[in-house]
Amino acid sequence: MSTDQISYSSERIRKILQDVIQKAYETKESSETLTKMKRFWFYFQAKEGKINGYYQSDIFRIRIQNFSRPAGHVLVTCIHEVAHHVDFIIRNETKHDATFYQVFYNLLIVAIGMGLISKEQLSLIQDTNCVEKLEKNHGLIKYWTIYPDNSYQDCVWIKCRSSILKKERVKKANYQFCSFEKVWYKQVPKKQMQVELDYLARYYKKSEYCAESIYNVSFSVVYYVSLRNGRIHKEELKKLGYFYEAYDLGAFTWNKILLASQWPAEKEKLEKMKGLKVRILLK
């Protein structure tokens, strides 16, 4: 049972941010340096903690967690950590100084122009001080000059959360499974989107599939919440939808499946029960 991995989700973000780097630095750096800037890897973790992400400069690896946050906030974290990588390639070190925030700003300007995130999404981030430092170095976000770039809007991603019994339908249509989000993915030209949706509508409920812009990123991450020391709270846990020793998550555990976006509210309920030991897992 792995809590982090390379997946279709992480690879999708990696390729998108490689494009952001290309656009931000193609006129500023040599082709050799650009190649190094685009050589990094993402590992997404089904984990909640104090740190949203971190960069390992010795192996060019970026770990991202806390997927209970809005998708735009997760994406800003991805860009933040990529900025550390780009900064490291440029000067062989990286730290939260003015030089780093210039790199971060350069990438954000391109990302906003491409429609990956909006100024509003960036401004609403409150779990770090990155917005404060960005505005200290580059002025209020609402006044940043953005150059729209619509060259990447010709494709869409189709996501389908298929049951095991119906997975042959999506496999037959050449969907690829993403173990991190527990969904089936397919990239199609926008002009073919309706045909694809009509096909899925024959076999799935509307709540089981969706289409999104290639750069309108969302995360449909499923958490397995596993609790120990839950015996004295068993009646309350049952009411919350927990099952004893379910999903092969270990003996003497109470377990539940939920979307990452539901975790903050779930955490608040669990914190009222004394003695619980809580784990979040990706199965």
PDB file of C-alpha atoms in Angstrom:
ATOM      1  CA  MET A   1       0.000   0.000   0.000  1.00  0.00           C
ATOM      2  CA  SER A   2       1.772   3.116  -1.245  1.00  0.00           C
ATOM      3  CA  THR A   3       1.089   6.635  -0.016  1.00  0.00           C
ATOM      4  CA  ASP A   4       2.926   8.314  -2.870  1.00  0.00           C
ATOM      5  CA  GLN A   5       3.479   7.500  -6.507  1.00  0.00           C
ATOM      6  CA  ILE A   6       3.871   8.778 -10.007  1.00  0.00           C
ATOM      7  CA  SER A   7       0.408   8.708 -11.579  1.00  0.00           C
ATOM      8  CA  TYR A   8      -1.557  10.149 -14.470  1.00  0.00           C
ATOM      9  CA  SER A   9      -2.408  13.037 -12.160  1.00  0.00           C
ATOM     10  CA  SER A  10       1.189  13.870 -11.271  1.00  0.00           C
ATOM     11  CA  GLU A  11       2.424  13.291 -14.826  1.00  0.00           C
ATOM     12  CA  ARG A  12      -0.271  15.566 -16.187  1.00  0.00           C
ATOM     13  CA  ILE A  13       0.797  18.377 -13.851  1.00  0.00           C
ATOM     14  CA  ARG A  14       4.469  17.776 -14.609  1.00  0.00           C
ATOM     15  CA  LYS A  15       3.931  18.133 -18.367  1.00  0.00           C
ATOM     16  CA  ILE A  16       1.804  21.250 -17.934  1.00  0.00           C
ATOM     17  CA  LEU A  17       4.418  22.921 -15.745  1.00  0.00           C
ATOM     18  CA  GLN A  18       7.177  21.959 -18.163  1.00  0.00           C
ATOM     19  CA  ASP A  19       5.254  24.066 -20.699  1.00  0.00           C
ATOM     20  CA  VAL A  20       5.041  26.908 -18.165  1.00  0.00           C
ATOM     21  CA  ILE A  21       8.815  26.797 -17.674  1.00  0.00           C
ATOM     22  CA  GLN A  22       9.381  26.775 -21.438  1.00  0.00           C
ATOM     23  CA  LYS A  23       7.232  29.854 -21.939  1.00  0.00           C
ATOM     24  CA  ALA A  24       8.698  31.702 -18.949  1.00  0.00           C
ATOM     25  CA  TYR A  25      12.380  31.063 -19.728  1.00  0.00           C
ATOM     26  CA  GLU A  26      12.790  30.231 -23.430  1.00  0.00           C
ATOM     27  CA  THR A  27      14.145  33.740 -24.153  1.00  0.00           C
ATOM     28  CA  LYS A  28      16.105  34.041 -20.907  1.00  0.00           C
ATOM     29  CA  GLU A  29      18.097  30.801 -20.700  1.00  0.00           C
ATOM     30  CA  SER A  30      20.029  28.480 -23.006  1.00  0.00           C
ATOM     31  CA  SER A  31      18.444  25.319 -24.392  1.00  0.00           C
ATOM     32  CA  GLU A  32      20.737  23.272 -22.139  1.00  0.00           C
ATOM     33  CA  THR A  33      19.542  25.104 -19.026  1.00  0.00           C
ATOM     34  CA  LEU A  34      15.915  24.826 -20.153  1.00  0.00           C
ATOM     35  CA  THR A  35      16.315  21.070 -20.476  1.00  0.00           C
ATOM     36  CA  LYS A  36      17.613  20.894 -16.896  1.00  0.00           C
ATOM     37  CA  MET A  37      14.775  23.105 -15.670  1.00  0.00           C
ATOM     38  CA  LYS A  38      12.235  20.707 -17.141  1.00  0.00           C
ATOM     39  CA  ARG A  39      13.840  17.630 -15.587  1.00  0.00           C
ATOM     40  CA  PHE A  40      11.888  17.064 -12.362  1.00  0.00           C
ATOM     41  CA  TRP A  41       9.328  14.622 -10.992  1.00  0.00           C
ATOM     42  CA  PHE A  42       6.168  14.913  -8.936  1.00  0.00           C
ATOM     43  CA  TYR A  43       5.075  12.470  -6.255  1.00  0.00           C
ATOM     44  CA  PHE A  44       1.544  12.966  -4.952  1.00  0.00           C
ATOM     45  CA  GLN A  45       0.868  11.702  -1.428  1.00  0.00           C
ATOM     46  CA  ALA A  46      -2.427  10.749   0.180  1.00  0.00           C
ATOM     47  CA  LYS A  47      -1.389  12.513   3.337  1.00  0.00           C
ATOM     48  CA  GLU A  48      -2.435  15.500   5.409  1.00  0.00           C
ATOM     49  CA  GLY A  49       0.209  17.434   7.323  1.00  0.00           C
ATOM     50  CA  LYS A  50       1.679  20.810   8.184  1.00  0.00           C
ATOM     51  CA  ILE A  51       3.693  21.060   4.945  1.00  0.00           C
ATOM     52  CA  ASN A  52       1.874  21.298   1.601  1.00  0.00           C
ATOM     53  CA  GLY A  53       4.873  20.283  -0.481  1.00  0.00           C
ATOM     54  CA  TYR A  54       8.637  20.190  -0.598  1.00  0.00           C
ATOM     55  CA  TYR A  55      11.455  19.954  -3.132  1.00  0.00           C
ATOM     56  CA  GLN A  56      14.396  17.549  -2.919  1.00  0.00           C
ATOM     57  CA  SER A  57      17.196  19.207  -4.891  1.00  0.00           C
ATOM     58  CA  ASP A  58      19.516  16.174  -4.849  1.00  0.00           C
ATOM     59  CA  ILE A  59      17.100  14.067  -6.910  1.00  0.00           C
ATOM     60  CA  PHE A  60      14.885  16.786  -8.470  1.00  0.00           C
ATOM     61  CA  ARG A  61      11.802  15.347  -6.789  1.00  0.00           C
ATOM     62  CA  ILE A  62       8.740  17.255  -5.606  1.00  0.00           C
ATOM     63  CA  ARG A  63       6.297  15.818  -3.091  1.00  0.00           C
ATOM     64  CA  ILE A  64       2.796  17.253  -2.813  1.00  0.00           C
ATOM     65  CA  GLN A  65       0.203  16.492  -0.124  1.00  0.00           C
ATOM     66  CA  ASN A  66      -2.885  17.999   1.551  1.00  0.00           C
ATOM     67  CA  PHE A  67      -5.317  17.337  -1.295  1.00  0.00           C
ATOM     68  CA  SER A  68      -8.235  18.395   0.901  1.00  0.00           C
ATOM     69  CA  ARG A  69      -7.463  21.963  -0.217  1.00  0.00           C
ATOM     70  CA  PRO A  70      -9.102  23.554  -3.298  1.00  0.00           C
ATOM     71  CA  ALA A  71      -7.514  22.376  -6.565  1.00  0.00           C
ATOM     72  CA  GLY A  72      -6.218  25.870  -7.341  1.00  0.00           C
ATOM     73  CA  HIS A  73      -4.356  25.973  -4.027  1.00  0.00           C
ATOM     74  CA  VAL A  74      -2.788  22.567  -4.701  1.00  0.00           C
ATOM     75  CA  LEU A  75      -1.680  23.777  -8.118  1.00  0.00           C
ATOM     76  CA  VAL A  76      -0.075  26.908  -6.640  1.00  0.00           C
ATOM     77  CA  THR A  77       1.864  24.617  -4.301  1.00  0.00           C
ATOM     78  CA  CYS A  78       3.035  22.650  -7.339  1.00  0.00           C
ATOM     79  CA  ILE A  79       4.195  25.858  -9.029  1.00  0.00           C
ATOM     80  CA  HIS A  80       5.872  27.009  -5.803  1.00  0.00           C
ATOM     81  CA  GLU A  81       7.920  23.802  -5.596  1.00  0.00           C
ATOM     82  CA  VAL A  82       8.757  23.903  -9.304  1.00  0.00           C
ATOM     83  CA  ALA A  83      10.013  27.453  -8.701  1.00  0.00           C
ATOM     84  CA  HIS A  84      12.434  25.995  -6.149  1.00  0.00           C
ATOM     85  CA  HIS A  85      13.672  23.578  -8.804  1.00  0.00           C
ATOM     86  CA  VAL A  86      14.112  26.305 -11.441  1.00  0.00           C
ATOM     87  CA  ASP A  87      15.817  28.529  -8.874  1.00  0.00           C
ATOM     88  CA  PHE A  88      18.171  25.693  -7.945  1.00  0.00           C
ATOM     89  CA  ILE A  89      19.106  25.071 -11.591  1.00  0.00           C
ATOM     90  CA  ILE A  90      19.876  28.773 -12.102  1.00  0.00           C
ATOM     91  CA  ARG A  91      22.072  29.371  -9.041  1.00  0.00           C
ATOM     92  CA  ASN A  92      22.707  25.939  -7.492  1.00  0.00           C
ATOM     93  CA  GLU A  93      20.756  26.805  -4.341  1.00  0.00           C
ATOM     94  CA  THR A  94      17.248  27.835  -3.442  1.00  0.00           C
ATOM     95  CA  LYS A  95      15.752  29.663  -0.485  1.00  0.00           C
ATOM     96  CA  HIS A  96      12.835  31.980   0.195  1.00  0.00           C
ATOM     97  CA  ASP A  97      14.541  35.212  -0.791  1.00  0.00           C
ATOM     98  CA  ALA A  98      13.874  37.884  -3.423  1.00  0.00           C
ATOM     99  CA  THR A  99      15.561  35.808  -6.142  1.00  0.00           C
ATOM    100  CA  PHE A 100      13.258  32.863  -5.480  1.00  0.00           C
ATOM    101  CA  TYR A 101      10.151  35.063  -5.478  1.00  0.00           C
ATOM    102  CA  GLN A 102      11.192  36.486  -8.832  1.00  0.00           C
ATOM    103  CA  VAL A 103      11.279  32.940 -10.258  1.00  0.00           C
ATOM    104  CA  PHE A 104       7.948  32.111  -8.599  1.00  0.00           C
ATOM    105  CA  TYR A 105       6.437  35.304 -10.011  1.00  0.00           C
ATOM    106  CA  ASN A 106       7.738  34.541 -13.524  1.00  0.00           C
ATOM    107  CA  LEU A 107       6.055  31.126 -13.484  1.00  0.00           C
ATOM    108  CA  LEU A 108       2.802  32.418 -11.985  1.00  0.00           C
ATOM    109  CA  ILE A 109       2.443  35.135 -14.623  1.00  0.00           C
ATOM    110  CA  VAL A 110       2.608  32.481 -17.351  1.00  0.00           C
ATOM    111  CA  ALA A 111       0.331  30.071 -15.467  1.00  0.00           C
ATOM    112  CA  ILE A 112      -2.328  32.748 -14.969  1.00  0.00           C
ATOM    113  CA  GLY A 113      -2.096  33.734 -18.629  1.00  0.00           C
ATOM    114  CA  MET A 114      -2.621  30.104 -19.660  1.00  0.00           C
ATOM    115  CA  GLY A 115      -5.696  29.857 -17.447  1.00  0.00           C
ATOM    116  CA  LEU A 116      -4.211  27.313 -15.041  1.00  0.00           C
ATOM    117  CA  ILE A 117      -5.101  29.469 -12.069  1.00  0.00           C
ATOM    118  CA  SER A 118      -6.695  32.864 -11.557  1.00  0.00           C
ATOM    119  CA  LYS A 119      -5.585  35.935  -9.642  1.00  0.00           C
ATOM    120  CA  GLU A 120      -8.545  35.357  -7.319  1.00  0.00           C
ATOM    121  CA  GLN A 121      -7.480  31.789  -6.508  1.00  0.00           C
ATOM    122  CA  LEU A 122      -3.963  32.958  -5.740  1.00  0.00           C
ATOM    123  CA  SER A 123      -5.153  35.847  -3.573  1.00  0.00           C
ATOM    124  CA  LEU A 124      -7.359  33.556  -1.450  1.00  0.00           C
ATOM    125  CA  ILE A 125      -4.516  31.314  -0.276  1.00  0.00           C
ATOM    126  CA  GLN A 126      -4.144  31.721   3.475  1.00  0.00           C
ATOM    127  CA  ASP A 127      -2.335  28.579   4.687  1.00  0.00           C
ATOM    128  CA  THR A 128       1.105  29.973   3.772  1.00  0.00           C
ATOM    129  CA  ASN A 129       2.694  33.427   3.629  1.00  0.00           C
ATOM    130  CA  CYS A 130       3.598  33.125  -0.051  1.00  0.00           C
ATOM    131  CA  VAL A 131       0.955  35.649  -1.165  1.00  0.00           C
ATOM    132  CA  GLU A 132       2.224  38.216   1.312  1.00  0.00           C
ATOM    133  CA  LYS A 133       5.802  37.772   0.108  1.00  0.00           C
ATOM    134  CA  LEU A 134       4.812  37.819  -3.562  1.00  0.00           C
ATOM    135  CA  GLU A 135       2.988  41.107  -3.101  1.00  0.00           C
ATOM    136  CA  LYS A 136       5.847  42.538  -1.080  1.00  0.00           C
ATOM    137  CA  ASN A 137       8.201  41.883  -4.003  1.00  0.00           C
ATOM    138  CA  HIS A 138       5.866  42.409  -6.967  1.00  0.00           C
ATOM    139  CA  GLY A 139       2.907  44.505  -5.888  1.00  0.00           C
ATOM    140  CA  LEU A 140      -0.730  43.574  -5.353  1.00  0.00           C
ATOM    141  CA  ILE A 141      -1.748  40.528  -7.382  1.00  0.00           C
ATOM    142  CA  LYS A 142      -4.833  42.268  -8.760  1.00  0.00           C
ATOM    143  CA  TYR A 143      -2.572  44.762 -10.548  1.00  0.00           C
ATOM    144  CA  TRP A 144      -0.238  42.218 -12.167  1.00  0.00           C
ATOM    145  CA  THR A 145      -0.061  42.470 -15.953  1.00  0.00           C
ATOM    146  CA  ILE A 146      -1.132  39.188 -17.529  1.00  0.00           C
ATOM    147  CA  TYR A 147      -0.748  38.164 -21.177  1.00  0.00           C
ATOM    148  CA  PRO A 148      -3.528  35.713 -22.123  1.00  0.00           C
ATOM    149  CA  ASP A 149      -2.418  32.521 -23.854  1.00  0.00           C
ATOM    150  CA  ASN A 150      -5.194  30.371 -25.322  1.00  0.00           C
ATOM    151  CA  SER A 151      -2.980  28.057 -27.366  1.00  0.00           C
ATOM    152  CA  TYR A 152      -3.575  25.109 -25.036  1.00  0.00           C
ATOM    153  CA  GLN A 153      -7.360  25.075 -24.966  1.00  0.00           C
ATOM    154  CA  ASP A 154      -8.030  22.657 -27.855  1.00  0.00           C
ATOM    155  CA  CYS A 155      -8.179  19.486 -25.757  1.00  0.00           C
ATOM    156  CA  VAL A 156     -10.180  18.296 -22.782  1.00  0.00           C
ATOM    157  CA  TRP A 157      -9.764  15.634 -20.139  1.00  0.00           C
ATOM    158  CA  ILE A 158     -12.622  13.227 -19.561  1.00  0.00           C
ATOM    159  CA  LYS A 159     -12.776  11.634 -16.109  1.00  0.00           C
ATOM    160  CA  CYS A 160     -14.936   8.656 -15.218  1.00  0.00           C
ATOM    161  CA  ARG A 161     -15.235   6.979 -11.828  1.00  0.00           C
ATOM    162  CA  SER A 162     -16.172   3.477 -12.972  1.00  0.00           C
ATOM    163  CA  SER A 163     -17.125   0.544 -10.795  1.00  0.00           C
ATOM    164  CA  ILE A 164     -15.238  -2.715 -11.219  1.00  0.00           C
ATOM    165  CA  LEU A 165     -18.294  -4.256 -12.867  1.00  0.00           C
ATOM    166  CA  LYS A 166     -18.360  -1.616 -15.608  1.00  0.00           C
ATOM    167  CA  LYS A 167     -14.646  -0.911 -16.083  1.00  0.00           C
ATOM    168  CA  GLU A 168     -14.551  -2.846 -19.367  1.00  0.00           C
ATOM    169  CA  ARG A 169     -16.619  -0.022 -20.903  1.00  0.00           C
ATOM    170  CA  VAL A 170     -13.898   2.566 -20.283  1.00  0.00           C
ATOM    171  CA  LYS A 171     -11.037   0.179 -21.039  1.00  0.00           C
ATOM    172  CA  LYS A 172     -12.634  -0.568 -24.405  1.00  0.00           C
ATOM    173  CA  ALA A 173     -12.765   3.201 -25.107  1.00  0.00           C
ATOM    174  CA  ASN A 174      -9.012   3.519 -24.339  1.00  0.00           C
ATOM    175  CA  TYR A 175      -9.269   5.223 -20.956  1.00  0.00           C
ATOM    176  CA  GLN A 176      -6.282   4.921 -18.628  1.00  0.00           C
ATOM    177  CA  PHE A 177      -6.675   4.294 -14.903  1.00  0.00           C
ATOM    178  CA  CYS A 178      -5.234   6.764 -12.396  1.00  0.00           C
ATOM    179  CA  SER A 179      -4.601   4.909  -9.142  1.00  0.00           C
ATOM    180  CA  PHE A 180      -4.094   8.149  -7.204  1.00  0.00           C
ATOM    181  CA  GLU A 181      -7.485   9.673  -7.990  1.00  0.00           C
ATOM    182  CA  LYS A 182      -9.220   6.325  -8.567  1.00  0.00           C
ATOM    183  CA  VAL A 183     -10.654   7.558 -11.876  1.00  0.00           C
ATOM    184  CA  TRP A 184     -10.285   6.675 -15.552  1.00  0.00           C
ATOM    185  CA  TYR A 185      -8.739   9.402 -17.736  1.00  0.00           C
ATOM    186  CA  LYS A 186      -8.795  10.181 -21.416  1.00  0.00           C
ATOM    187  CA  GLN A 187      -7.541  13.218 -23.337  1.00  0.00           C
ATOM    188  CA  VAL A 188      -9.580  14.077 -26.422  1.00  0.00           C
ATOM    189  CA  PRO A 189      -9.842  17.013 -28.859  1.00  0.00           C
ATOM    190  CA  LYS A 190     -12.529  19.443 -27.752  1.00  0.00           C
ATOM    191  CA  LYS A 191     -14.512  18.815 -30.942  1.00  0.00           C
ATOM    192  CA  GLN A 192     -14.881  15.139 -29.938  1.00  0.00           C
ATOM    193  CA  MET A 193     -15.919  15.861 -26.366  1.00  0.00           C
ATOM    194  CA  GLN A 194     -19.672  15.487 -26.853  1.00  0.00           C
ATOM    195  CA  VAL A 195     -19.291  12.157 -28.631  1.00  0.00           C
ATOM    196  CA  GLU A 196     -17.257  10.899 -25.676  1.00  0.00           C
ATOM    197  CA  LEU A 197     -19.765  12.161 -23.129  1.00  0.00           C
ATOM    198  CA  ASP A 198     -22.645  10.590 -25.052  1.00  0.00           C
ATOM    199  CA  TYR A 199     -20.835   7.247 -24.929  1.00  0.00           C
ATOM    200  CA  LEU A 200     -20.344   7.465 -21.153  1.00  0.00           C
ATOM    201  CA  ALA A 201     -23.959   8.545 -20.642  1.00  0.00           C
ATOM    202  CA  ARG A 202     -25.082   5.154 -21.969  1.00  0.00           C
ATOM    203  CA  TYR A 203     -23.429   3.314 -19.081  1.00  0.00           C
ATOM    204  CA  TYR A 204     -22.789   5.764 -16.236  1.00  0.00           C
ATOM    205  CA  LYS A 205     -24.641   8.271 -14.096  1.00  0.00           C
ATOM    206  CA  LYS A 206     -23.907  11.967 -14.693  1.00  0.00           C
ATOM    207  CA  SER A 207     -22.254  12.140 -11.280  1.00  0.00           C
ATOM    208  CA  GLU A 208     -19.725   9.492 -12.357  1.00  0.00           C
ATOM    209  CA  TYR A 209     -18.059  11.397 -15.191  1.00  0.00           C
ATOM    210  CA  CYS A 210     -17.102  14.905 -16.235  1.00  0.00           C
ATOM    211  CA  ALA A 211     -15.109  16.865 -18.813  1.00  0.00           C
ATOM    212  CA  GLU A 212     -12.630  19.577 -17.981  1.00  0.00           C
ATOM    213  CA  SER A 213     -10.332  21.825 -19.934  1.00  0.00           C
ATOM    214  CA  ILE A 214      -6.848  20.466 -20.366  1.00  0.00           C
ATOM    215  CA  TYR A 215      -5.711  23.251 -18.054  1.00  0.00           C
ATOM    216  CA  ASN A 216      -8.739  23.469 -15.784  1.00  0.00           C
ATOM    217  CA  VAL A 217      -7.149  21.231 -13.212  1.00  0.00           C
ATOM    218  CA  SER A 218      -9.137  19.400 -10.558  1.00  0.00           C
ATOM    219  CA  PHE A 219      -8.319  16.522  -8.226  1.00  0.00           C
ATOM    220  CA  SER A 220     -10.802  13.779  -7.368  1.00  0.00           C
ATOM    221  CA  VAL A 221      -8.673  12.156  -4.688  1.00  0.00           C
ATOM    222  CA  VAL A 222     -10.131   9.398  -2.523  1.00  0.00           C
ATOM    223  CA  TYR A 223      -8.856   9.020   1.031  1.00  0.00           C
ATOM    224  CA  TYR A 224      -9.074   5.877   3.130  1.00  0.00           C
ATOM    225  CA  VAL A 225      -9.418   7.051   6.726  1.00  0.00           C
ATOM    226  CA  SER A 226      -8.272   4.381   9.180  1.00  0.00           C
ATOM    227  CA  LEU A 227      -8.724   4.712  12.945  1.00  0.00           C
ATOM    228  CA  ARG A 228      -7.280   2.829  15.886  1.00  0.00           C
ATOM    229  CA  ASN A 229      -8.454   2.973  19.522  1.00  0.00           C
ATOM    230  CA  GLY A 230     -12.007   3.396  18.301  1.00  0.00           C
ATOM    231  CA  ARG A 231     -13.715   0.807  20.477  1.00  0.00           C
ATOM    232  CA  ILE A 232     -15.135   3.230  23.037  1.00  0.00           C
ATOM    233  CA  HIS A 233     -16.491   5.381  20.214  1.00  0.00           C
ATOM    234  CA  LYS A 234     -17.857   2.537  18.068  1.00  0.00           C
ATOM    235  CA  GLU A 235     -21.503   3.652  18.097  1.00  0.00           C
ATOM    236  CA  GLU A 236     -20.585   7.178  17.083  1.00  0.00           C
ATOM    237  CA  LEU A 237     -18.187   5.890  14.421  1.00  0.00           C
ATOM    238  CA  LYS A 238     -20.918   3.692  12.969  1.00  0.00           C
ATOM    239  CA  LYS A 239     -23.176   6.736  12.665  1.00  0.00           C
ATOM    240  CA  LEU A 240     -20.383   8.520  10.771  1.00  0.00           C
ATOM    241  CA  GLY A 241     -20.147   5.636   8.289  1.00  0.00           C
ATOM    242  CA  TYR A 242     -17.083   3.782   9.615  1.00  0.00           C
ATOM    243  CA  PHE A 243     -16.840  -0.001   9.281  1.00  0.00           C
ATOM    244  CA  TYR A 244     -14.822  -2.289  11.540  1.00  0.00           C
ATOM    245  CA  GLU A 245     -11.794  -3.923   9.863  1.00  0.00           C
ATOM    246  CA  ALA A 246     -13.073  -2.933   6.404  1.00  0.00           C
ATOM    247  CA  TYR A 247     -11.066  -2.531   3.177  1.00  0.00           C
ATOM    248  CA  ASP A 248      -8.154  -4.714   4.416  1.00  0.00           C
ATOM    249  CA  LEU A 249      -6.624  -1.805   6.330  1.00  0.00           C
ATOM    250  CA  GLY A 250      -5.583  -3.850   9.347  1.00  0.00           C
ATOM    251  CA  ALA A 251      -6.935  -5.574  12.426  1.00  0.00           C
ATOM    252  CA  PHE A 252      -8.811  -3.612  15.094  1.00  0.00           C
ATOM    253  CA  THR A 253      -9.310  -0.593  12.810  1.00  0.00           C
ATOM    254  CA  TRP A 254     -12.387   1.467  11.929  1.00  0.00           C
ATOM    255  CA  ASN A 255     -12.314   2.577   8.302  1.00  0.00           C
ATOM    256  CA  LYS A 256     -14.107   4.854   5.872  1.00  0.00           C
ATOM    257  CA  ILE A 257     -13.719   6.047   2.284  1.00  0.00           C
ATOM    258  CA  LEU A 258     -14.261   9.734   1.481  1.00  0.00           C
ATOM    259  CA  LEU A 259     -13.208  12.427  -0.961  1.00  0.00           C
ATOM    260  CA  ALA A 260     -10.194  14.466   0.114  1.00  0.00           C
ATOM    261  CA  SER A 261     -12.319  17.615  -0.024  1.00  0.00           C
ATOM    262  CA  GLN A 262     -14.490  16.138   2.755  1.00  0.00           C
ATOM    263  CA  TRP A 263     -11.547  15.596   5.100  1.00  0.00           C
ATOM    264  CA  PRO A 264     -11.519  18.984   6.940  1.00  0.00           C
ATOM    265  CA  ALA A 265     -15.108  18.507   8.118  1.00  0.00           C
ATOM    266  CA  GLU A 266     -14.414  14.851   8.968  1.00  0.00           C
ATOM    267  CA  LYS A 267     -11.288  15.777  10.918  1.00  0.00           C
ATOM    268  CA  GLU A 268     -13.259  18.243  13.016  1.00  0.00           C
ATOM    269  CA  LYS A 269     -15.695  15.486  14.037  1.00  0.00           C
ATOM    270  CA  LEU A 270     -12.938  12.994  14.864  1.00  0.00           C
ATOM    271  CA  GLU A 271     -11.009  15.488  16.986  1.00  0.00           C
ATOM    272  CA  LYS A 272     -13.922  15.506  19.434  1.00  0.00           C
ATOM    273  CA  MET A 273     -13.302  11.794  20.189  1.00  0.00           C
ATOM    274  CA  LYS A 274     -10.427  11.308  22.618  1.00  0.00           C
ATOM    275  CA  GLY A 275      -7.748   8.678  22.070  1.00  0.00           C
ATOM    276  CA  LEU A 276      -8.226   8.040  18.352  1.00  0.00           C
ATOM    277  CA  LYS A 277      -5.158   7.406  16.200  1.00  0.00           C
ATOM    278  CA  VAL A 278      -5.907   8.513  12.665  1.00  0.00           C
ATOM    279  CA  ARG A 279      -4.213   7.524   9.409  1.00  0.00           C
ATOM    280  CA  ILE A 280      -5.004   8.630   5.859  1.00  0.00           C
ATOM    281  CA  LEU A 281      -4.108   6.097   3.209  1.00  0.00           C
ATOM    282  CA  LEU A 282      -4.167   5.611  -0.543  1.00  0.00           C
ATOM    283  CA  LYS A 283      -5.098   2.060  -1.444  1.00  0.00           C
TER     284      LYS A 283
END
